């Protein structure tokens, strides 16, 4: 699964970018970062990449200014998505509910939830 999508969410003045990079399989797990893309005028993005070891690897790979991050589990069989944890380097993103809304906008037919 390789995807880059601009999502228009209610109450946000401009679209937010969702970038997903993951191997297609039944259960996908990995780290994600919320950050700003300097080359796009500081546009807000949520980036999930299951190929990295650390949150800083996402920051370096995609060139974003990090605001925080966590862990994401996607189960394609049960159609569930769960956000949890926090980045040890950058902490939790400022608005976990916004991150959840970004994932929900793409995974509309999934049950999306979060834990602390």
mmCIF file with all atom_site columns, C-alpha atoms in Angstrom:
data_model
loop_
_atom_site.group_PDB
_atom_site.id
_atom_site.type_symbol
_atom_site.label_atom_id
_atom_site.label_alt_id
_atom_site.label_comp_id
_atom_site.label_asym_id
_atom_site.label_entity_id
_atom_site.label_seq_id
_atom_site.pdbx_PDB_ins_code
_atom_site.Cartn_x
_atom_site.Cartn_y
_atom_site.Cartn_z
_atom_site.occupancy
_atom_site.B_iso_or_equiv
_atom_site.pdbx_formal_charge
_atom_site.auth_seq_id
_atom_site.auth_comp_id
_atom_site.auth_asym_id
_atom_site.auth_atom_id
_atom_site.pdbx_PDB_model_num
ATOM 1   C CA . UNK A 1 1   ? 0.000   0.000  0.000  1.00 0.00 ? 1   UNK A CA 1
ATOM 2   C CA . UNK A 1 2   ? 1.581   3.211  -1.171 1.00 0.00 ? 2   UNK A CA 1
ATOM 3   C CA . UNK A 1 3   ? -0.658  6.229  -0.996 1.00 0.00 ? 3   UNK A CA 1
ATOM 4   C CA . UNK A 1 4   ? -0.463  10.000 -0.829 1.00 0.00 ? 4   UNK A CA 1
ATOM 5   C CA . UNK A 1 5   ? -3.848  11.671 -0.460 1.00 0.00 ? 5   UNK A CA 1
ATOM 6   C CA . UNK A 1 6   ? -5.052  15.185 0.333  1.00 0.00 ? 6   UNK A CA 1
ATOM 7   C CA . UNK A 1 7   ? -8.043  15.019 2.641  1.00 0.00 ? 7   UNK A CA 1
ATOM 8   C CA . UNK A 1 8   ? -10.525 17.821 3.279  1.00 0.00 ? 8   UNK A CA 1
ATOM 9   C CA . UNK A 1 9   ? -11.757 17.620 6.863  1.00 0.00 ? 9   UNK A CA 1
ATOM 10  C CA . UNK A 1 10  ? -14.471 19.776 8.423  1.00 0.00 ? 10  UNK A CA 1
ATOM 11  C CA . UNK A 1 11  ? -13.192 22.702 10.503 1.00 0.00 ? 11  UNK A CA 1
ATOM 12  C CA . UNK A 1 12  ? -9.759  22.710 8.822  1.00 0.00 ? 12  UNK A CA 1
ATOM 13  C CA . UNK A 1 13  ? -8.950  25.645 6.548  1.00 0.00 ? 13  UNK A CA 1
ATOM 14  C CA . UNK A 1 14  ? -6.777  23.578 4.212  1.00 0.00 ? 14  UNK A CA 1
ATOM 15  C CA . UNK A 1 15  ? -6.428  19.915 3.253  1.00 0.00 ? 15  UNK A CA 1
ATOM 16  C CA . UNK A 1 16  ? -4.236  17.608 5.304  1.00 0.00 ? 16  UNK A CA 1
ATOM 17  C CA . UNK A 1 17  ? -1.946  15.084 3.618  1.00 0.00 ? 17  UNK A CA 1
ATOM 18  C CA . UNK A 1 18  ? -2.117  11.389 4.453  1.00 0.00 ? 18  UNK A CA 1
ATOM 19  C CA . UNK A 1 19  ? 0.874   9.291  3.389  1.00 0.00 ? 19  UNK A CA 1
ATOM 20  C CA . UNK A 1 20  ? 0.700   5.520  3.825  1.00 0.00 ? 20  UNK A CA 1
ATOM 21  C CA . UNK A 1 21  ? 3.595   3.199  3.080  1.00 0.00 ? 21  UNK A CA 1
ATOM 22  C CA . UNK A 1 22  ? 3.030   -0.427 4.077  1.00 0.00 ? 22  UNK A CA 1
ATOM 23  C CA . UNK A 1 23  ? 3.325   -3.960 2.817  1.00 0.00 ? 23  UNK A CA 1
ATOM 24  C CA . UNK A 1 24  ? -0.098  -5.342 1.843  1.00 0.00 ? 24  UNK A CA 1
ATOM 25  C CA . UNK A 1 25  ? -1.017  -8.018 4.381  1.00 0.00 ? 25  UNK A CA 1
ATOM 26  C CA . UNK A 1 26  ? -3.850  -8.864 6.742  1.00 0.00 ? 26  UNK A CA 1
ATOM 27  C CA . UNK A 1 27  ? -2.357  -7.052 9.746  1.00 0.00 ? 27  UNK A CA 1
ATOM 28  C CA . UNK A 1 28  ? -0.273  -3.927 9.237  1.00 0.00 ? 28  UNK A CA 1
ATOM 29  C CA . UNK A 1 29  ? 1.504   -2.303 12.180 1.00 0.00 ? 29  UNK A CA 1
ATOM 30  C CA . UNK A 1 30  ? 3.972   0.512  12.430 1.00 0.00 ? 30  UNK A CA 1
ATOM 31  C CA . UNK A 1 31  ? 4.844   4.001  13.486 1.00 0.00 ? 31  UNK A CA 1
ATOM 32  C CA . UNK A 1 32  ? 3.313   7.229  12.316 1.00 0.00 ? 32  UNK A CA 1
ATOM 33  C CA . UNK A 1 33  ? 4.215   10.894 12.639 1.00 0.00 ? 33  UNK A CA 1
ATOM 34  C CA . UNK A 1 34  ? 2.152   14.042 12.392 1.00 0.00 ? 34  UNK A CA 1
ATOM 35  C CA . UNK A 1 35  ? 4.216   16.903 11.039 1.00 0.00 ? 35  UNK A CA 1
ATOM 36  C CA . UNK A 1 36  ? 4.488   19.844 8.703  1.00 0.00 ? 36  UNK A CA 1
ATOM 37  C CA . UNK A 1 37  ? 5.892   19.644 5.178  1.00 0.00 ? 37  UNK A CA 1
ATOM 38  C CA . UNK A 1 38  ? 8.245   22.653 4.724  1.00 0.00 ? 38  UNK A CA 1
ATOM 39  C CA . UNK A 1 39  ? 8.330   22.319 0.926  1.00 0.00 ? 39  UNK A CA 1
ATOM 40  C CA . UNK A 1 40  ? 4.549   22.724 0.846  1.00 0.00 ? 40  UNK A CA 1
ATOM 41  C CA . UNK A 1 41  ? 4.300   25.863 2.955  1.00 0.00 ? 41  UNK A CA 1
ATOM 42  C CA . UNK A 1 42  ? 4.115   24.004 6.247  1.00 0.00 ? 42  UNK A CA 1
ATOM 43  C CA . UNK A 1 43  ? 1.146   21.886 5.191  1.00 0.00 ? 43  UNK A CA 1
ATOM 44  C CA . UNK A 1 44  ? 0.024   19.408 7.866  1.00 0.00 ? 44  UNK A CA 1
ATOM 45  C CA . UNK A 1 45  ? 0.582   15.688 7.200  1.00 0.00 ? 45  UNK A CA 1
ATOM 46  C CA . UNK A 1 46  ? 0.100   12.318 8.871  1.00 0.00 ? 46  UNK A CA 1
ATOM 47  C CA . UNK A 1 47  ? 2.629   9.749  7.694  1.00 0.00 ? 47  UNK A CA 1
ATOM 48  C CA . UNK A 1 48  ? 2.414   6.008  8.431  1.00 0.00 ? 48  UNK A CA 1
ATOM 49  C CA . UNK A 1 49  ? 5.358   3.852  7.367  1.00 0.00 ? 49  UNK A CA 1
ATOM 50  C CA . UNK A 1 50  ? 5.728   0.239  8.489  1.00 0.00 ? 50  UNK A CA 1
ATOM 51  C CA . UNK A 1 51  ? 9.270   -0.043 7.088  1.00 0.00 ? 51  UNK A CA 1
ATOM 52  C CA . UNK A 1 52  ? 10.934  2.232  9.660  1.00 0.00 ? 52  UNK A CA 1
ATOM 53  C CA . UNK A 1 53  ? 12.352  1.440  13.068 1.00 0.00 ? 53  UNK A CA 1
ATOM 54  C CA . UNK A 1 54  ? 12.123  4.861  14.703 1.00 0.00 ? 54  UNK A CA 1
ATOM 55  C CA . UNK A 1 55  ? 9.868   7.907  14.389 1.00 0.00 ? 55  UNK A CA 1
ATOM 56  C CA . UNK A 1 56  ? 12.928  9.967  13.435 1.00 0.00 ? 56  UNK A CA 1
ATOM 57  C CA . UNK A 1 57  ? 13.327  7.679  10.404 1.00 0.00 ? 57  UNK A CA 1
ATOM 58  C CA . UNK A 1 58  ? 9.937   8.900  9.136  1.00 0.00 ? 58  UNK A CA 1
ATOM 59  C CA . UNK A 1 59  ? 10.969  12.508 9.789  1.00 0.00 ? 59  UNK A CA 1
ATOM 60  C CA . UNK A 1 60  ? 14.201  12.044 7.814  1.00 0.00 ? 60  UNK A CA 1
ATOM 61  C CA . UNK A 1 61  ? 12.668  9.953  5.017  1.00 0.00 ? 61  UNK A CA 1
ATOM 62  C CA . UNK A 1 62  ? 9.780   12.354 4.320  1.00 0.00 ? 62  UNK A CA 1
ATOM 63  C CA . UNK A 1 63  ? 11.430  15.641 5.351  1.00 0.00 ? 63  UNK A CA 1
ATOM 64  C CA . UNK A 1 64  ? 8.746   16.765 7.799  1.00 0.00 ? 64  UNK A CA 1
ATOM 65  C CA . UNK A 1 65  ? 8.965   18.925 10.894 1.00 0.00 ? 65  UNK A CA 1
ATOM 66  C CA . UNK A 1 66  ? 7.561   16.580 13.563 1.00 0.00 ? 66  UNK A CA 1
ATOM 67  C CA . UNK A 1 67  ? 4.749   17.478 15.923 1.00 0.00 ? 67  UNK A CA 1
ATOM 68  C CA . UNK A 1 68  ? 4.520   14.004 17.503 1.00 0.00 ? 68  UNK A CA 1
ATOM 69  C CA . UNK A 1 69  ? 3.544   10.474 16.674 1.00 0.00 ? 69  UNK A CA 1
ATOM 70  C CA . UNK A 1 70  ? 2.534   7.041  17.818 1.00 0.00 ? 70  UNK A CA 1
ATOM 71  C CA . UNK A 1 71  ? 1.757   3.476  16.798 1.00 0.00 ? 71  UNK A CA 1
ATOM 72  C CA . UNK A 1 72  ? -0.918  2.336  14.346 1.00 0.00 ? 72  UNK A CA 1
ATOM 73  C CA . UNK A 1 73  ? -2.392  -1.149 13.886 1.00 0.00 ? 73  UNK A CA 1
ATOM 74  C CA . UNK A 1 74  ? -4.544  -1.866 10.844 1.00 0.00 ? 74  UNK A CA 1
ATOM 75  C CA . UNK A 1 75  ? -6.383  -5.175 10.536 1.00 0.00 ? 75  UNK A CA 1
ATOM 76  C CA . UNK A 1 76  ? -7.738  -5.563 7.006  1.00 0.00 ? 76  UNK A CA 1
ATOM 77  C CA . UNK A 1 77  ? -9.668  -8.735 7.867  1.00 0.00 ? 77  UNK A CA 1
ATOM 78  C CA . UNK A 1 78  ? -11.697 -7.264 10.743 1.00 0.00 ? 78  UNK A CA 1
ATOM 79  C CA . UNK A 1 79  ? -11.570 -3.775 9.216  1.00 0.00 ? 79  UNK A CA 1
ATOM 80  C CA . UNK A 1 80  ? -10.273 -2.119 12.368 1.00 0.00 ? 80  UNK A CA 1
ATOM 81  C CA . UNK A 1 81  ? -7.663  0.570  12.948 1.00 0.00 ? 81  UNK A CA 1
ATOM 82  C CA . UNK A 1 82  ? -6.205  1.443  16.347 1.00 0.00 ? 82  UNK A CA 1
ATOM 83  C CA . UNK A 1 83  ? -3.930  4.349  17.285 1.00 0.00 ? 83  UNK A CA 1
ATOM 84  C CA . UNK A 1 84  ? -1.879  4.074  20.453 1.00 0.00 ? 84  UNK A CA 1
ATOM 85  C CA . UNK A 1 85  ? 1.343   4.969  22.232 1.00 0.00 ? 85  UNK A CA 1
ATOM 86  C CA . UNK A 1 86  ? 3.590   7.971  21.597 1.00 0.00 ? 86  UNK A CA 1
ATOM 87  C CA . UNK A 1 87  ? 6.945   8.731  20.057 1.00 0.00 ? 87  UNK A CA 1
ATOM 88  C CA . UNK A 1 88  ? 9.844   8.626  22.503 1.00 0.00 ? 88  UNK A CA 1
ATOM 89  C CA . UNK A 1 89  ? 11.616  11.270 20.381 1.00 0.00 ? 89  UNK A CA 1
ATOM 90  C CA . UNK A 1 90  ? 8.702   13.665 19.724 1.00 0.00 ? 90  UNK A CA 1
ATOM 91  C CA . UNK A 1 91  ? 5.911   12.733 22.145 1.00 0.00 ? 91  UNK A CA 1
ATOM 92  C CA . UNK A 1 92  ? 2.234   12.435 21.238 1.00 0.00 ? 92  UNK A CA 1
ATOM 93  C CA . UNK A 1 93  ? 0.915   14.638 18.458 1.00 0.00 ? 93  UNK A CA 1
ATOM 94  C CA . UNK A 1 94  ? -0.980  17.730 19.672 1.00 0.00 ? 94  UNK A CA 1
ATOM 95  C CA . UNK A 1 95  ? -4.416  16.425 18.662 1.00 0.00 ? 95  UNK A CA 1
ATOM 96  C CA . UNK A 1 96  ? -4.830  12.628 18.577 1.00 0.00 ? 96  UNK A CA 1
ATOM 97  C CA . UNK A 1 97  ? -8.484  13.083 17.604 1.00 0.00 ? 97  UNK A CA 1
ATOM 98  C CA . UNK A 1 98  ? -7.408  14.966 14.471 1.00 0.00 ? 98  UNK A CA 1
ATOM 99  C CA . UNK A 1 99  ? -5.015  12.134 13.598 1.00 0.00 ? 99  UNK A CA 1
ATOM 100 C CA . UNK A 1 100 ? -7.843  9.657  14.093 1.00 0.00 ? 100 UNK A CA 1
ATOM 101 C CA . UNK A 1 101 ? -10.113 11.758 11.850 1.00 0.00 ? 101 UNK A CA 1
ATOM 102 C CA . UNK A 1 102 ? -7.456  11.682 9.112  1.00 0.00 ? 102 UNK A CA 1
ATOM 103 C CA . UNK A 1 103 ? -7.274  7.885  9.222  1.00 0.00 ? 103 UNK A CA 1
ATOM 104 C CA . UNK A 1 104 ? -11.089 7.637  9.410  1.00 0.00 ? 104 UNK A CA 1
ATOM 105 C CA . UNK A 1 105 ? -11.437 9.803  6.300  1.00 0.00 ? 105 UNK A CA 1
ATOM 106 C CA . UNK A 1 106 ? -9.373  7.317  4.297  1.00 0.00 ? 106 UNK A CA 1
ATOM 107 C CA . UNK A 1 107 ? -10.529 4.120  6.028  1.00 0.00 ? 107 UNK A CA 1
ATOM 108 C CA . UNK A 1 108 ? -14.226 5.043  5.946  1.00 0.00 ? 108 UNK A CA 1
ATOM 109 C CA . UNK A 1 109 ? -15.437 1.435  6.180  1.00 0.00 ? 109 UNK A CA 1
ATOM 110 C CA . UNK A 1 110 ? -13.215 0.640  9.182  1.00 0.00 ? 110 UNK A CA 1
ATOM 111 C CA . UNK A 1 111 ? -13.876 0.913  12.887 1.00 0.00 ? 111 UNK A CA 1
ATOM 112 C CA . UNK A 1 112 ? -11.217 3.422  13.947 1.00 0.00 ? 112 UNK A CA 1
ATOM 113 C CA . UNK A 1 113 ? -10.351 4.019  17.584 1.00 0.00 ? 113 UNK A CA 1
ATOM 114 C CA . UNK A 1 114 ? -7.578  5.164  19.894 1.00 0.00 ? 114 UNK A CA 1
ATOM 115 C CA . UNK A 1 115 ? -6.076  4.267  23.240 1.00 0.00 ? 115 UNK A CA 1
ATOM 116 C CA . UNK A 1 116 ? -3.924  6.451  25.462 1.00 0.00 ? 116 UNK A CA 1
#
